[in-house]
Amino acid sequence: AAGMFLRLLSDVRWQAANPKWRRMTCCRRSASSTAEPHPVSLPAQAQVVICGGGIMGTSVAYHLSKMGWKDIVLLEQGRLAAGTTRFCAGIVSTARQVSVELKMADYSNKLYQQLEQETGVNTGYVKTGSISLAQTQDRLISLKRIASSLNVMGIPCEIITPKQVAQLHPLINIHDLVGAMYVPEDALVSSANVSLALATAASRNGVQIHERTSVSHVAVQKGRVAAVETDRGEIKCQYFVNCAGQWAYELGHSGEEPVNIPLHACEHFYLLTHPLKEPLASNLPTIVDPDGRIYIRNWQGGILSGGFEKNPKPLFTEGRNQLEIHNLQEDWDHFEPLLSALLRRMPDLEALQIMQLVNCPESFTPDMRCIMGESPTVRGYFVLAGMNSAGISYGGGAGKYLAEWMVNGYPSENVWPLDLKRFGTLQSSRTFLRHRVMEVMPLMCDLKVPRWDFQTGRQLRTSPLYDRLDAQGARWMEKHGFERVKYFVPPGKDLLDLDQSKTFYKPDWFDIVGSEVKCCKEAVCVIDMSSFTKFEISSTGDQALESLQYLFSNDLDVPVGHVVHTGMLNEKGGYENDCSIARLSKRSFFMISPTDQQVHCWAWLKNRLPDDSNLTMEDVTWKYTALNLIGPRAVDVLSELSYAPMTPEHFPSLFCKEMSVGYANGIRVMSITHTGEPGFMLYIPIEYALHVYNEVMNMGQKYGIRNAGYYALRSLRIEKFFAFWGQDLDAFTTPMECGREFQVKLEKGMQFVGQEALLEQKQNGVYKRFTMFILEDHDTDMDLWPWWGEPIFRNGRYVGKTTSSAYSYTLERHVCLGFVQHFDEKTGEELVVTTDFINQGEYEIDIAGQRFQAKAKLYPFSSLFAQRRRKDEVELSGYQRE
């Protein structure tokens, strides 16, 4: 029976359709014949070498060859599709929470649908639809939020009642359901056959495929891929693609220059049954029961059912060089909770005969999102791996985006949520990965409400003030491994109750954050913002200034001591980074970027700065603790501590100066707060951090000082209409589209990256505009809250999505930020978005299927704020980075 199953999943009749490939590989070799001679020698060189013959490797090869690259070699250490791909459950599901993942899955579904016709290889594609079940109201809300996204993307989807579930799938027990989401276009495929079909098409397009060829390491010269060493000789190449699945981590570390690919394998179980007395129809919908932690699909008239248990079993932590994945040991005791959930959901299965319990490895990543992109340390080294059990859903789309990235230099969508550079070296510890995947695998099914945090791998990067802040009631979240304060729980508050508060509605921290915001506006608050990425760039001559002038859009040739807000743009004018740069001296600059820019920004600059020994760049993130003093009394606190006047006449906006604070020297003080409120950022050498913090808190007592966290910061910056990189701004967003023309100096006397694209936008107009929405008929206490990703409707038509939102304690309304586009009603063509188009529409924000009226604005409500300042000052400080 087991053999029958494995043959079914890896049926390899595709060579018959492709004589060229058959000649090349001579014949299909059995799994044991590893010593068999290879009939075709490896080429001495190629443009691209792909390692891994599963769904990812074959998809990349297929898409590269479709885009015109022909000189490609695909290497597989065992047989094609004999790794995790062979054991994949074959469910193609588009119900994804992250927009780019949803688009990848939708593309994959459409690709697989026509693949058999294109290649002649039977892929087993059946459009069955899928039903995601909800046992609780919170689960139903999360499904409604996904359904809203699917519908505006043009993917049919509806929320249905338990009775409708029973009509679509008669065997399902519906007694404990409150509703479900039905996606009729979802499908089933044979994963191995899809992979073989992609390989067939790639081979016809000129890709060479070699099985039983192991890659030992990648040779690097001057920071670029130079060659690939295999057990059958060397292949010189320009590009290497690591699609080695669960072996991607080991392969990344085997090279001369290690490439960190943080993923780890866990055992994944599913069972197969014999056909029912009345075999199940092949088009019966797939069932996903996240509250029961299981999925159920039809398989040859019987069922295939697996899930994501609460106590997963990581494996291969120490590494394992295994050519092909064989079925791991059965473990019925471990599978029992999932089996019980299956029998509760389908009671008629009690008498069904089980054929086999399959146990196969699946690789998971630290944040449950797949890994793609170019290595930050080795040019030409690309990665596509870590699919978190969704490989077949993402395979087509992920291969397409990576191929576009390699050929064009960038993909057609914003893939930052999946970019390898979102991780640093700290996430590649085996102990960290083992512990994190034990949390990640159960999270595949857990209800993820807004603002949830990982619990494992914490307290890794901390500020020197961590213990002091923790003792004062700090509640922590993590960004890029760095602990950051969300808010401070006042003494006497029920801490346990607050920590367990997870909701789509008004959260328990509402009043706490409100009091922190009030203090920022009326007195003075301290926020530890040490996690910011900090670089120093200097030179012996003018090299630093000249290089930065070319790489940044604003004019950095400012007097010493001035701070400039600027974008680091790509050729299309999009934000690769959003930062503040202080000119410390004629030849030295201090750059402050968002926390998660540490790897990405370093790689971007390293690849573009001239190779000049007189020009140096240093990452000084760890050298400085950053304290943000926000509020009207910040001036008083700092002037008393430094015995220096800090008023705007003596210390103007966007100014930087080294000062003494208390006993400590060399504190870089900047007159910015990233919120629009008055105040200062203090960059403190790390050994002085505790002293300066204590001095500030002691001196600030008489001014009503208190600690605050990032939730207060978020509320302040959103009500001031400040965008931040990674959520509002990305590589596809230009300064012209978000009202930041004043931070671009098109006529600064020299060219800069992205200049041509911005000049074109200035002349022709923009196709999307960053807009602020104030919810009008929304009840903060009773209605669902907006968080991000909610569809925006103008005059009843979909025009975009929100990118971030927060409650404004000043306006006593919810504020959402997002981009508005203008589509032609007949053709769907993108049209220029004008100010009149924004101002003349009636807007609604869709929160989990319910629409709320909203007022659109292109400028903040500056007149409503207690701190009234000139408009240009508000604009100049208008940058927030989280």
PDB file of C-alpha atoms in Angstrom, residues 268 293-295 306-310 338 364 388-389 441-442 444-445:
ATOM      1  CA  HIS A 268       4.568  16.519   9.541  1.00  0.00           C
ATOM      2  CA  ARG A 293      -5.851  21.956  13.729  1.00  0.00           C
ATOM      3  CA  ILE A 294      -6.587  19.652  10.736  1.00  0.00           C
ATOM      4  CA  TYR A 295      -7.177  19.622   6.990  1.00  0.00           C
ATOM      5  CA  GLY A 306      -3.171  15.866   8.427  1.00  0.00           C
ATOM      6  CA  GLY A 307      -2.625  18.840  10.669  1.00  0.00           C
ATOM      7  CA  PHE A 308      -0.377  20.996  12.812  1.00  0.00           C
ATOM      8  CA  GLU A 309      -0.171  19.654  16.338  1.00  0.00           C
ATOM      9  CA  LYS A 310       0.544  21.743  19.436  1.00  0.00           C
ATOM     10  CA  LEU A 338      -5.314  15.150  15.252  1.00  0.00           C
ATOM     11  CA  PHE A 364       9.495  26.201   8.659  1.00  0.00           C
ATOM     12  CA  ASN A 388       5.979  26.447   5.899  1.00  0.00           C
ATOM     13  CA  SER A 389       3.933  23.599   4.440  1.00  0.00           C
ATOM     14  CA  MET A 441       4.146  25.004  13.560  1.00  0.00           C
ATOM     15  CA  PRO A 442       1.220  25.231  16.026  1.00  0.00           C
ATOM     16  CA  MET A 444      -0.160  27.695  11.528  1.00  0.00           C
ATOM     17  CA  CYS A 445      -3.589  27.006  13.012  1.00  0.00           C
TER      18      CYS A 445
END
